[in-house]
Short mmCIF file of C-alpha atoms in Angstrom, two decimals:
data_model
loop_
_atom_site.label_atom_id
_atom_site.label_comp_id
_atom_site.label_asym_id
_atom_site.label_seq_id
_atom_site.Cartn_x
_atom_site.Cartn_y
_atom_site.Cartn_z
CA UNK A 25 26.96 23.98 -19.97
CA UNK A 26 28.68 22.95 -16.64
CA UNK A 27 28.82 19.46 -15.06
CA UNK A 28 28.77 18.04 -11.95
CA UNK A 29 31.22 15.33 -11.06
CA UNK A 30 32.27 12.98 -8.50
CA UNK A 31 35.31 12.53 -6.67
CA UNK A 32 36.85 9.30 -4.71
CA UNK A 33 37.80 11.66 -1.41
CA UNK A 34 35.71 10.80 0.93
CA UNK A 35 36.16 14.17 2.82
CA UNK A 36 35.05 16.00 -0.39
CA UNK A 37 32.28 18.73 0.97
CA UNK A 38 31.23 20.16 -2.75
CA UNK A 39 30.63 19.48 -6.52
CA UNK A 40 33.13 20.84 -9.29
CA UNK A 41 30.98 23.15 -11.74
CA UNK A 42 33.43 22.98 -14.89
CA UNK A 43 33.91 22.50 -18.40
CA UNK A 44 35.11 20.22 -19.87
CA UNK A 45 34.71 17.51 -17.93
CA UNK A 46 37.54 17.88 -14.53
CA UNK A 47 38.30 15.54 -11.08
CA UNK A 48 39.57 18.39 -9.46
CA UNK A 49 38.61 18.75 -5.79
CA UNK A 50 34.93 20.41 -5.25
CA UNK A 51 34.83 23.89 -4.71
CA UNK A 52 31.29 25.33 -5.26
CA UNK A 53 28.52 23.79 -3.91
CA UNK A 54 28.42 22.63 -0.09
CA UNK A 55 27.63 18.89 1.06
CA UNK A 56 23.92 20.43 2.39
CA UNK A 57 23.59 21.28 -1.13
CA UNK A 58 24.63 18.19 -2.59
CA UNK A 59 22.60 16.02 0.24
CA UNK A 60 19.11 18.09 -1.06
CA UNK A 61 19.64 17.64 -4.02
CA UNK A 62 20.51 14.15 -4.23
CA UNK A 63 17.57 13.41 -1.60
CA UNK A 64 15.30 15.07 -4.01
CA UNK A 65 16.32 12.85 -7.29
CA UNK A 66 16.36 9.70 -5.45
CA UNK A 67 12.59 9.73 -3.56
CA UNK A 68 9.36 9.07 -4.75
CA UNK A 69 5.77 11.10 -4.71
CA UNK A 70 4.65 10.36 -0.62
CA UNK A 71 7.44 7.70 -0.04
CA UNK A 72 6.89 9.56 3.69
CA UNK A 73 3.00 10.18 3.49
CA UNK A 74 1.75 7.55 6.21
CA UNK A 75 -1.77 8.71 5.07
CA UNK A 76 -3.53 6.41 3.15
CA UNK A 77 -4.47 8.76 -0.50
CA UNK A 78 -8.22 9.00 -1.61
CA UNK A 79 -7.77 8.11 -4.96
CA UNK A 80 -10.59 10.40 -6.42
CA UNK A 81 -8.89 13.47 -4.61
CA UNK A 82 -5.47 13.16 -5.32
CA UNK A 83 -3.46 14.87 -7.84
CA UNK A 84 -1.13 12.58 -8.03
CA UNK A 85 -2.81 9.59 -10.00
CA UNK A 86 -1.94 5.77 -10.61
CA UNK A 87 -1.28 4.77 -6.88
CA UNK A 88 -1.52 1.13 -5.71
CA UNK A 89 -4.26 0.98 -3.26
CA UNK A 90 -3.16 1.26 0.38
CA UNK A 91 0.68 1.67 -0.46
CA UNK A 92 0.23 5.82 -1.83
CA UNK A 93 3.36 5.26 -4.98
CA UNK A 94 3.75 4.01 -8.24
CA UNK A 95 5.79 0.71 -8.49
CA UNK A 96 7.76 2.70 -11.49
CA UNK A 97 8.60 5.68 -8.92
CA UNK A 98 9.73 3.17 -6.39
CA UNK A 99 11.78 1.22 -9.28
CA UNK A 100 13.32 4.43 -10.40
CA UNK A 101 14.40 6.05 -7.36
CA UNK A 102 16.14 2.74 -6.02
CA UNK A 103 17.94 2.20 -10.01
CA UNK A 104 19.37 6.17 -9.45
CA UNK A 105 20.30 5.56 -5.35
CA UNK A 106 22.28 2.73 -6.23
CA UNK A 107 24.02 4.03 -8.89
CA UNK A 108 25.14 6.90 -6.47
CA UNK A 109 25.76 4.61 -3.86
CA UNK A 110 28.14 2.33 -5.90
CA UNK A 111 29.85 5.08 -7.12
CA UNK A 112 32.70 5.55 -4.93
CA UNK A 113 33.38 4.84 -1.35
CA UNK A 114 33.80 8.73 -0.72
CA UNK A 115 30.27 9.41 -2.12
CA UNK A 116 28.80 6.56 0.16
CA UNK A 117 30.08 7.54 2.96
CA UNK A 118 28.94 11.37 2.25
CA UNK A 119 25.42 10.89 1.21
CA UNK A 120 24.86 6.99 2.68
CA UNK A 121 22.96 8.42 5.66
CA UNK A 122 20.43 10.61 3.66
CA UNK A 123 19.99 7.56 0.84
CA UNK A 124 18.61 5.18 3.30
CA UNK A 125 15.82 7.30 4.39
CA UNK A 126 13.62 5.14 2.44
CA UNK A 127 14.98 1.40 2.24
CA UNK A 128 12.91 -1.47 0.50
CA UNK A 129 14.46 -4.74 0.54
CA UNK A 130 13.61 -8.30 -0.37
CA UNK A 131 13.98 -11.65 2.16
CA UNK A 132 17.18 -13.28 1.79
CA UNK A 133 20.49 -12.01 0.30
CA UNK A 134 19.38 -8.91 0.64
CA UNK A 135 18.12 -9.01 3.72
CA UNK A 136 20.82 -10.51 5.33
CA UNK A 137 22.61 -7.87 3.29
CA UNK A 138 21.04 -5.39 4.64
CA UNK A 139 21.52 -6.32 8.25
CA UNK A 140 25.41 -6.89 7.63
CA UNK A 141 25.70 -3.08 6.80
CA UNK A 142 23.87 -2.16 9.49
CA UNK A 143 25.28 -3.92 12.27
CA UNK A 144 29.42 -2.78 10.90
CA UNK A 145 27.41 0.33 11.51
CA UNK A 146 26.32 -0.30 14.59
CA UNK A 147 29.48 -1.14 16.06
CA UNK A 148 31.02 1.64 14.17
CA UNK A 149 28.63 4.21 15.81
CA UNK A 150 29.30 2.97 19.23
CA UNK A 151 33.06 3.85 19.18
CA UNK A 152 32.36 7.27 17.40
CA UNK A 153 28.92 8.38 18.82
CA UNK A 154 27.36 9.29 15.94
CA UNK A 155 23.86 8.96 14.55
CA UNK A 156 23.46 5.31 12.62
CA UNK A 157 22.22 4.40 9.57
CA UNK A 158 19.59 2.32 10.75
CA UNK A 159 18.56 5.56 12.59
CA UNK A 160 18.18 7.92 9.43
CA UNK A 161 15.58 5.21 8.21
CA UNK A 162 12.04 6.69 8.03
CA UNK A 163 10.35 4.39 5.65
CA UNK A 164 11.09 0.58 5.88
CA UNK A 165 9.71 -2.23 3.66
CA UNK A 166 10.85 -6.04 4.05
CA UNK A 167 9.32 -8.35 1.50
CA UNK A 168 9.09 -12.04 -0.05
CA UNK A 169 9.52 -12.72 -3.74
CA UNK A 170 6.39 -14.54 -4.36
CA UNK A 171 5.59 -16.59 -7.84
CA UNK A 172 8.86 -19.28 -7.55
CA UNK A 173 7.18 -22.42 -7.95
CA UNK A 174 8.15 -24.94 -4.87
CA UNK A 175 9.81 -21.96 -3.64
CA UNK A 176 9.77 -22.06 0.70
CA UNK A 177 8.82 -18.73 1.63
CA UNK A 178 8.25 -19.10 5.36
CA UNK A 179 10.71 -17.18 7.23
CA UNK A 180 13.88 -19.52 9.18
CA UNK A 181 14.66 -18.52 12.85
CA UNK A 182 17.83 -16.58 10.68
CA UNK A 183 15.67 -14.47 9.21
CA UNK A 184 13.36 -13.58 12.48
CA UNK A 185 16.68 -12.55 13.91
CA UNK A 186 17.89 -10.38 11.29
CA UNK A 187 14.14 -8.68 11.45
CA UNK A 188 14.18 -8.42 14.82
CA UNK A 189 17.89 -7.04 15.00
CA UNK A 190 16.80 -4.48 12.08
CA UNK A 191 13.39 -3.17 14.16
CA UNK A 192 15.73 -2.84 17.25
CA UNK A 193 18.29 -0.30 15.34
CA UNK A 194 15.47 1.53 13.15
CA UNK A 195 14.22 3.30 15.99
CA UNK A 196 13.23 6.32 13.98
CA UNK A 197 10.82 4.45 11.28
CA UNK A 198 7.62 6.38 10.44
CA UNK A 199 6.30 3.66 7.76
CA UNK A 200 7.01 0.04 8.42
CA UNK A 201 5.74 -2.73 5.73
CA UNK A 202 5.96 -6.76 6.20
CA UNK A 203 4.64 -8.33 3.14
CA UNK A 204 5.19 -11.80 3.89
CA UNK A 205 2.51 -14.03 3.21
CA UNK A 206 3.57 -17.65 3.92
CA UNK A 207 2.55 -21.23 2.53
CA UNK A 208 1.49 -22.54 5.52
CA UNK A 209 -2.33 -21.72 5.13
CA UNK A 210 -3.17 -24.12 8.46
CA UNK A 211 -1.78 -21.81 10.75
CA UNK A 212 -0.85 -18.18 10.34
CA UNK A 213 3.02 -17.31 10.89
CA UNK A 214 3.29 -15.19 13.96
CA UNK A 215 6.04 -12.11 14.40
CA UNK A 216 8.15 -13.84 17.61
CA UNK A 217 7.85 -11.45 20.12
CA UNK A 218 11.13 -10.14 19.97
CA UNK A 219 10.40 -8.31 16.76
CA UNK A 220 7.06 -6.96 17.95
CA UNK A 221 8.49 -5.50 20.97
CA UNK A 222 11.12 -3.99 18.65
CA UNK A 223 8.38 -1.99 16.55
CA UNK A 224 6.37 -1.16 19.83
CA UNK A 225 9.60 0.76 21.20
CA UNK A 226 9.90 2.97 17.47
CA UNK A 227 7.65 5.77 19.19
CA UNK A 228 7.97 7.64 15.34
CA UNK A 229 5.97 5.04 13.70
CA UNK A 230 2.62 6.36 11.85
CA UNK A 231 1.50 3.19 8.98
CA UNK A 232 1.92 -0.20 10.00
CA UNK A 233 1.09 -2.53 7.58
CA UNK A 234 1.05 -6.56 8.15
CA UNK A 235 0.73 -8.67 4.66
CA UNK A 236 0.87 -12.11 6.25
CA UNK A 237 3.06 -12.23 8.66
CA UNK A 238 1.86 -10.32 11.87
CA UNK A 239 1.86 -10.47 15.37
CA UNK A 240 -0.47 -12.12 17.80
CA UNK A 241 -3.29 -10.12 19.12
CA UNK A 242 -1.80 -9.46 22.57
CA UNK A 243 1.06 -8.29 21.35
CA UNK A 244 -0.81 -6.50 18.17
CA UNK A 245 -2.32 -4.89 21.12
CA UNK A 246 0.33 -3.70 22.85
CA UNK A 247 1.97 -2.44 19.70
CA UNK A 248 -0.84 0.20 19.04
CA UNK A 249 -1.29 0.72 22.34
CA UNK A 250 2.71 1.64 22.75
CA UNK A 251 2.79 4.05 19.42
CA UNK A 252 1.59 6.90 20.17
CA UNK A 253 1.37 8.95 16.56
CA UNK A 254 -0.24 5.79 14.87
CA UNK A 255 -2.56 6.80 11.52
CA UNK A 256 -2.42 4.04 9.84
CA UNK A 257 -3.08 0.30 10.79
CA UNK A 258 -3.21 -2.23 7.81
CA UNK A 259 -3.47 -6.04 7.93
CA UNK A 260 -3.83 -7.74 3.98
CA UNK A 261 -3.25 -11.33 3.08
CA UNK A 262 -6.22 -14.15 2.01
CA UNK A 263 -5.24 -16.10 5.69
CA UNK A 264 -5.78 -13.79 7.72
CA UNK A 265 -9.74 -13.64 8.56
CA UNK A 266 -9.39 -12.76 12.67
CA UNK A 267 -8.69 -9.09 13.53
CA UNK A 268 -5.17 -8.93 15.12
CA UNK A 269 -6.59 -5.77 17.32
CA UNK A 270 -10.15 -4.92 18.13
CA UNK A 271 -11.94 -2.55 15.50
CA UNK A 272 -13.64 -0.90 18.79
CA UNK A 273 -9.92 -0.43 19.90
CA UNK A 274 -8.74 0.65 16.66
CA UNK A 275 -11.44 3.30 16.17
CA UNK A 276 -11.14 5.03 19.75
CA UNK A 277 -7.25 5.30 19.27
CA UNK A 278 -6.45 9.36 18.93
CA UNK A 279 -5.10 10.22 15.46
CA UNK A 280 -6.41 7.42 13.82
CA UNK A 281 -7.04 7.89 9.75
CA UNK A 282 -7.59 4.33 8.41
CA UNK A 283 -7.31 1.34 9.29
CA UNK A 284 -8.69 -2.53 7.81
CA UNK A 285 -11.71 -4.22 9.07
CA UNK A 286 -10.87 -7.48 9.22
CA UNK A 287 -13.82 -9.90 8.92
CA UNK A 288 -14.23 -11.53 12.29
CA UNK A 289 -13.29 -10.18 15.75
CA UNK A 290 -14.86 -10.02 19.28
CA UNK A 291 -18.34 -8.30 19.72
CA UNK A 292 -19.25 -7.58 23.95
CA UNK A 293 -22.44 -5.82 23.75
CA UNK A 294 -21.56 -4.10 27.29
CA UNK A 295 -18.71 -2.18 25.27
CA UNK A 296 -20.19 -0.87 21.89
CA UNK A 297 -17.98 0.70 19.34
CA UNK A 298 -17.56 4.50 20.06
CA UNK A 299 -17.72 6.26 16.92
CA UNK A 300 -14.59 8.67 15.58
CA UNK A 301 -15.90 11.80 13.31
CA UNK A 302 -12.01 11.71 12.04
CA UNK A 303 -12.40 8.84 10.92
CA UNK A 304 -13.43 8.98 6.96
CA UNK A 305 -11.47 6.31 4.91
CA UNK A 306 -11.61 2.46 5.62
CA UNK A 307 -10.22 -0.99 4.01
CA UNK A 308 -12.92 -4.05 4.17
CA UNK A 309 -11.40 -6.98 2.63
CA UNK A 310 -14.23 -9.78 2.22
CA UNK A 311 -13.27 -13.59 1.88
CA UNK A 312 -15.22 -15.51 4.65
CA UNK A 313 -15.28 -19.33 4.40
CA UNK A 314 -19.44 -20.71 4.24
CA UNK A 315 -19.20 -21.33 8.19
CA UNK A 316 -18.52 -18.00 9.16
CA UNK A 317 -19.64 -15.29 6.74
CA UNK A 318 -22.76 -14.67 9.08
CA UNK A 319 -20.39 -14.27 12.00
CA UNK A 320 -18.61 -11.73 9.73
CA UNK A 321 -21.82 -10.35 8.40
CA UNK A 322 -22.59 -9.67 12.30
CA UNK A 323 -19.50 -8.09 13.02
CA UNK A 324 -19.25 -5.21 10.16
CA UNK A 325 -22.59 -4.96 10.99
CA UNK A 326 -21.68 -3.92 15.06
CA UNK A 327 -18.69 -1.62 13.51
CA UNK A 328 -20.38 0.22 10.40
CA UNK A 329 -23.79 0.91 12.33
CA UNK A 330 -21.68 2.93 14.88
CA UNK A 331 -19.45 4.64 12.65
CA UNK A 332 -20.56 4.58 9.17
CA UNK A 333 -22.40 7.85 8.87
CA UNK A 334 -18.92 9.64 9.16
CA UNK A 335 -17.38 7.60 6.65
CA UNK A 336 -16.77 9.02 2.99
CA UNK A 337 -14.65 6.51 1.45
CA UNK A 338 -14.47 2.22 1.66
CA UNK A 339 -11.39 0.28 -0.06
CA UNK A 340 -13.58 -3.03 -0.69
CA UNK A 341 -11.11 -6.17 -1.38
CA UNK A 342 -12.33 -9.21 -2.05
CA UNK A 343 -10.57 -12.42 -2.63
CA UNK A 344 -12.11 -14.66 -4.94
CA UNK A 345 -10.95 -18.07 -3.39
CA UNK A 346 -14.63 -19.01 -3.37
CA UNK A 347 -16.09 -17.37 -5.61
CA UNK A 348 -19.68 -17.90 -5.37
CA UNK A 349 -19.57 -16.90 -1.68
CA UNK A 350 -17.42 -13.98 -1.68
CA UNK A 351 -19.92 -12.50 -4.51
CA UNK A 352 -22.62 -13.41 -2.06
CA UNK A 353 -20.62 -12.17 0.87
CA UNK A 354 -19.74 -8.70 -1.35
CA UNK A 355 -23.28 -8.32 -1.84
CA UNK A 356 -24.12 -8.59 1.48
CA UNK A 357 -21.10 -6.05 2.69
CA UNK A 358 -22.21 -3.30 -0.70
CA UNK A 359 -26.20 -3.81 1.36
CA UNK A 360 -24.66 -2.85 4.81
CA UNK A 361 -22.59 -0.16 3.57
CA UNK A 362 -25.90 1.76 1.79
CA UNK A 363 -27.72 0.88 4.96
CA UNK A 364 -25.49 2.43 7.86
CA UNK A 365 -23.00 4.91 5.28
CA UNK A 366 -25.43 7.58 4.66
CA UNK A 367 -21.95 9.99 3.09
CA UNK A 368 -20.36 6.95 1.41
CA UNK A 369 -19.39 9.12 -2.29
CA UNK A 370 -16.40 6.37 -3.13
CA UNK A 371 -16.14 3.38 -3.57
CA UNK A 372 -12.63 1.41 -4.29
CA UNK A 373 -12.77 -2.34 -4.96
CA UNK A 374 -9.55 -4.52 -5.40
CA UNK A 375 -9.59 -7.69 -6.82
CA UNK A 376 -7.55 -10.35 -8.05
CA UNK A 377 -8.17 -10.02 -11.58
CA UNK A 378 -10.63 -8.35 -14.18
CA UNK A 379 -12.45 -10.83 -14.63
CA UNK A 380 -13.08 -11.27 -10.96
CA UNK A 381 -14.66 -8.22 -10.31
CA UNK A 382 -17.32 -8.43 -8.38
CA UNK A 383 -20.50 -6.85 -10.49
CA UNK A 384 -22.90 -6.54 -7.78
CA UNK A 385 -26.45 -5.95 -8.29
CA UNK A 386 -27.04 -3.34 -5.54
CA UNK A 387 -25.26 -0.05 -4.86
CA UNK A 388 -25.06 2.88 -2.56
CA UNK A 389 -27.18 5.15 -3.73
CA UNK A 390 -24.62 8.25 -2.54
CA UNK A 391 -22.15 7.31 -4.60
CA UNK A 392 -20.09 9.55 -6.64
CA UNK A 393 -17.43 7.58 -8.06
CA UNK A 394 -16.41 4.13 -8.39
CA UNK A 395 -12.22 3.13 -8.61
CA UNK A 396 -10.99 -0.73 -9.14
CA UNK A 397 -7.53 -2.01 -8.94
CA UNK A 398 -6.19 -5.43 -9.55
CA UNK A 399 -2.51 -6.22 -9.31
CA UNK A 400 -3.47 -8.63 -12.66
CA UNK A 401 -2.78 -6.08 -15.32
CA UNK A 402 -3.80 -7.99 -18.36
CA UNK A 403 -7.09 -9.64 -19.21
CA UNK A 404 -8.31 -11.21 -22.46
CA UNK A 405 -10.66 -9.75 -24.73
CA UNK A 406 -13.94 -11.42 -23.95
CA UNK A 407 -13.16 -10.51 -20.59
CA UNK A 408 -12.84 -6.93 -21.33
CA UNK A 409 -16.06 -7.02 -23.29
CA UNK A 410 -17.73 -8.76 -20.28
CA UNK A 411 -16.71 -6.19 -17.81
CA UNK A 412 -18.08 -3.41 -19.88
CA UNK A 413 -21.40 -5.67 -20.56
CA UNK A 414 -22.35 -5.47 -16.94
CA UNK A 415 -21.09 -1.93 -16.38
CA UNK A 416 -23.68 -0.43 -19.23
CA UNK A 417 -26.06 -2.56 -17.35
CA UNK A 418 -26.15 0.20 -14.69
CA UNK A 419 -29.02 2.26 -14.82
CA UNK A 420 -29.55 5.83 -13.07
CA UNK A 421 -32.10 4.04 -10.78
CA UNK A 422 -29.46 1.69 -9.51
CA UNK A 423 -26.49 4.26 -9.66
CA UNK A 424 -28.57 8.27 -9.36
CA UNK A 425 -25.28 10.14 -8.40
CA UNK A 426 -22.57 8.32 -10.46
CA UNK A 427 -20.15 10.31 -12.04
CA UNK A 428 -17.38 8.29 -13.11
CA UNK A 429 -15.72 4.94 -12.83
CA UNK A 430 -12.13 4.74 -13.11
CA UNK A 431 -9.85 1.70 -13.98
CA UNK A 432 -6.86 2.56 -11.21
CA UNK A 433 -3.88 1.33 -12.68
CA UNK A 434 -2.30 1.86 -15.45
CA UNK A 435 -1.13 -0.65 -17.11
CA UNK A 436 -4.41 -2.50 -16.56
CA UNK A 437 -4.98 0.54 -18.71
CA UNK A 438 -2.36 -0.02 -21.33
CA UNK A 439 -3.27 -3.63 -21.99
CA UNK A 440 -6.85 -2.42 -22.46
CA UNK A 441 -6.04 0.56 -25.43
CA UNK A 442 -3.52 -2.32 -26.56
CA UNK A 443 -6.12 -4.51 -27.78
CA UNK A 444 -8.18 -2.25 -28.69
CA UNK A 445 -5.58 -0.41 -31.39
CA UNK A 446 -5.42 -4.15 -32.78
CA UNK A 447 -9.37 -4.29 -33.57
CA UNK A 448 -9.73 -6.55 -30.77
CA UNK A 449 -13.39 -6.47 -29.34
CA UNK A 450 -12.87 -5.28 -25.82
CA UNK A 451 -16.07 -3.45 -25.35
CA UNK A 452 -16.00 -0.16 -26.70
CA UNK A 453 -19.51 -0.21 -27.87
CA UNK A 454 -20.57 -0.76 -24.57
CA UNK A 455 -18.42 1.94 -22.60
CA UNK A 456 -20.61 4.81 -24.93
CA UNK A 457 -23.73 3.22 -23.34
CA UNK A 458 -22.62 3.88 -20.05
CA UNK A 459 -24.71 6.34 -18.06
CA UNK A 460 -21.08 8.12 -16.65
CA UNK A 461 -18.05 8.33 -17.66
CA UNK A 462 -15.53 5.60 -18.19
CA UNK A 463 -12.24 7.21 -16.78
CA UNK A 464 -8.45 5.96 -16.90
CA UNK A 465 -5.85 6.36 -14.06
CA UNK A 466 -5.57 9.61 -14.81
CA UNK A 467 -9.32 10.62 -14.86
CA UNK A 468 -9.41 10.88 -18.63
CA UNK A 469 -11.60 9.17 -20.87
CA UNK A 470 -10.93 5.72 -21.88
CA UNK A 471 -12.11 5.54 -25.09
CA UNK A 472 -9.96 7.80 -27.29
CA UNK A 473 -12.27 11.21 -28.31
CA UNK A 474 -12.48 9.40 -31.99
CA UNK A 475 -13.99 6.41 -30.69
CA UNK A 476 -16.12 8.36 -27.82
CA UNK A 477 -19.15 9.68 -29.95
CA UNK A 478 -18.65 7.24 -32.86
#
């Protein structure tokens, strides 16, 4: 069997097919070659898909919700690029370029890593007029590492720099992610405008999505307005209750697939919302304080009567800070949805945790299937049991078209068959009672075929 090696030159063009084992200079294969197939073993399934994946319709299963890959992909593909990229300094700089198509990094070190290499580059570029690194980026995710206790994670003027620096190089991005939700829950962090107008000037960009921080909603207006092949407009985070653009806006922009419906925003009855037959697929997240969940009520109410007869598929996330009005507020949202959504066949809630879903009383009748996701992938096993209590409670009067309801991740999935191989009581009884099917990530059964029918 041949093998492929590496070699220190950094003018090497090929791979040496040999055996044994040889650090002769390549002869075979061509750097194109090399630079496919290299680009090939370090991506991910859709790590350029700025289309938001029905989870009921596509082949590939275990997504996270709104984000289209598995965290294990991701993980993967990074271990493998930066094992090539550390190899020599003749293999980074021949395949550097194609290896930072997709580049996820965390605040920091490696941000201010990250903005090092790219600004040698920079200056690099300028003397030899070449295409940058920072310009073969297509898919860019900065991050905070959330869960240090104590830990500060609002962002220092340093940081906002290096962002803004980054956004002004990257000026081919097609996905751009900021999850950075900060401790100050008095007064939401605002992108500076610098960075804004950075992203409104990458005319390539097609999924924005804003997990805390995010601009303000003049400039979050200008930034949609200014990218023309926008599909995808997301805005997550518990603080962040005011719609950074107009829904009405949102839904009139050309091209538009999805986009989140954030609670509150401003309703002019001279200007209704124009409905968009393209647009099929939308993210509610629910988590109204008491004083104004009947201003939000009013607002999805102005939105879904206008356009929810076209749509075919809600992402429902609800944040359990108070619990006994965000089940009340769910309610309320499930009601509107069977009212105006007369094609709704999926429904996706997220949640916190199991043991927070929210087990509504009232469904749309249309419904088809029924996904949930939590980024919590363990529960107990009274919890388990509970879950499966109410879901047997379903009857084919509340639920006539139900097919299936699927747990959406999978090692939510794991710790369930877990506990249950260790004659823990985690509900099985109850998933046979179920009027559908019970289905895993994958859209199998959950209950092993011994256990189904016993």
């Amino acid at each position: 069997m041949s093998t492929a090696n590496a070699t220190n030159d950094p003018g090497t063009d090929a791979f040496v097919a040999s055996s044994p084992i040889s650090m002769v200079p390549p002869k075979i294969l061509p750097v194109e070659v090399i630079e496919r197939i290299l680009k090939y073993a370090t991506s991910f399934p859709d790590d350029l898909d700025s289309e938001v994946k029905d989870p009921f319709t596509t082949p590939d299963h275990g997504l996270v919700p709104l984000y289209n890959h598995k965290i294990a992909d991701m993980k993967g593909a990074f271990a493998l690029k930066h094992r090539i990229l550390v190899l020599s300094k003749g293999w980074y700089k021949l395949l550097a370029g194609s290896l930072y198509e997709v580049v996820v990094v965390k605040r920091g070190k490696q941000l201010a890593a990250l903005h090092r290499i790219l600004l040698e580059d920079q200056c690099a570029a300028y003397e030899h007029i070449r295409v940058t690194l920072a310009q073969t980026i297509r898919h860019l995710t900065i991050y905070a590492e959330y869960g240090c206790v104590g830990a500060d994670q609002d962002p220092v003027k340093e940081e906002l720099d290096q962002l803004a620096d980054i956004f002004s190089w990257a000026i081919r991005v097609k996905i751009l992610t900021v999850q950075w939700r900060c401790l100050n829950k008095t007064k939401v962090q605002e992108l500076p405008p610098r960075c804004v107008n950075a992203i409104s000037c990458i005319w390539t960009l097609e999924k924005v999505h804003f997990d805390g921080l995010q601009p303000n909603a003049v400039d979050a207006r200008d930034l949609v307005h200014r990218c023309p092949h926008l599909r995808t407009f997301i805005v997550t985070g518990k603080e962040l209750l005011n719609a950074v653009v107009s829904p009405r806006r949102l839904v009139m922009k050309p091209g538009i697939k999805f986009f989140t419906l954030n609670a509150l925003w401003k309703i002019y009855k001279d200007e209704p919302v124009e409905p968009n037959p393209t647009l099929k697929i939308l993210h509610i997240p629910i988590g109204s304080p008491p004083n104004q969940m009947q201003k939000a009520v009013r607002c999805r109410e102005a939105f879904l009567s206008a356009q929810g007869r076209h749509l075919q598929t809600v992402f429902l996330e609800v944040d359990f800070t108070n619990a006994l009005t965000t089940l009340e507020e769910t309610q309320s949202c499930v009601d509107q949805l069977d009212k105006y959504c007369t094609k709704l066949a999926r429904l996706v809630f997220i949640a916190p945790t199991l043991w927070f879903f929210p087990h509504v009383k009232r469904l749309p009748p249309t419904l088809s299937y029924i996904g949930f996701w939590t980024p919590c992938a363990w529960a107990l096993d009274r919890y388990w049991n509970h879950f499966f209590v109410e879901l047997a409670e379903l009857t084919r009067e509340d639920v006539p078209m139900l097919k299936a309801f699927r747990l959406l991740d999978c090692d939510l999935v794991k710790d369930f068959r877990r506990q249950l191989a260790e004659g823990k009581d985690v509900g099985a009884e109850h998933i046979r009672r179920c009027i559908f099917r019970v289905e895993d990530h994958e859209g199998d059964e959950m209950l092993p075929a011994g256990l189904l029918k016993v």
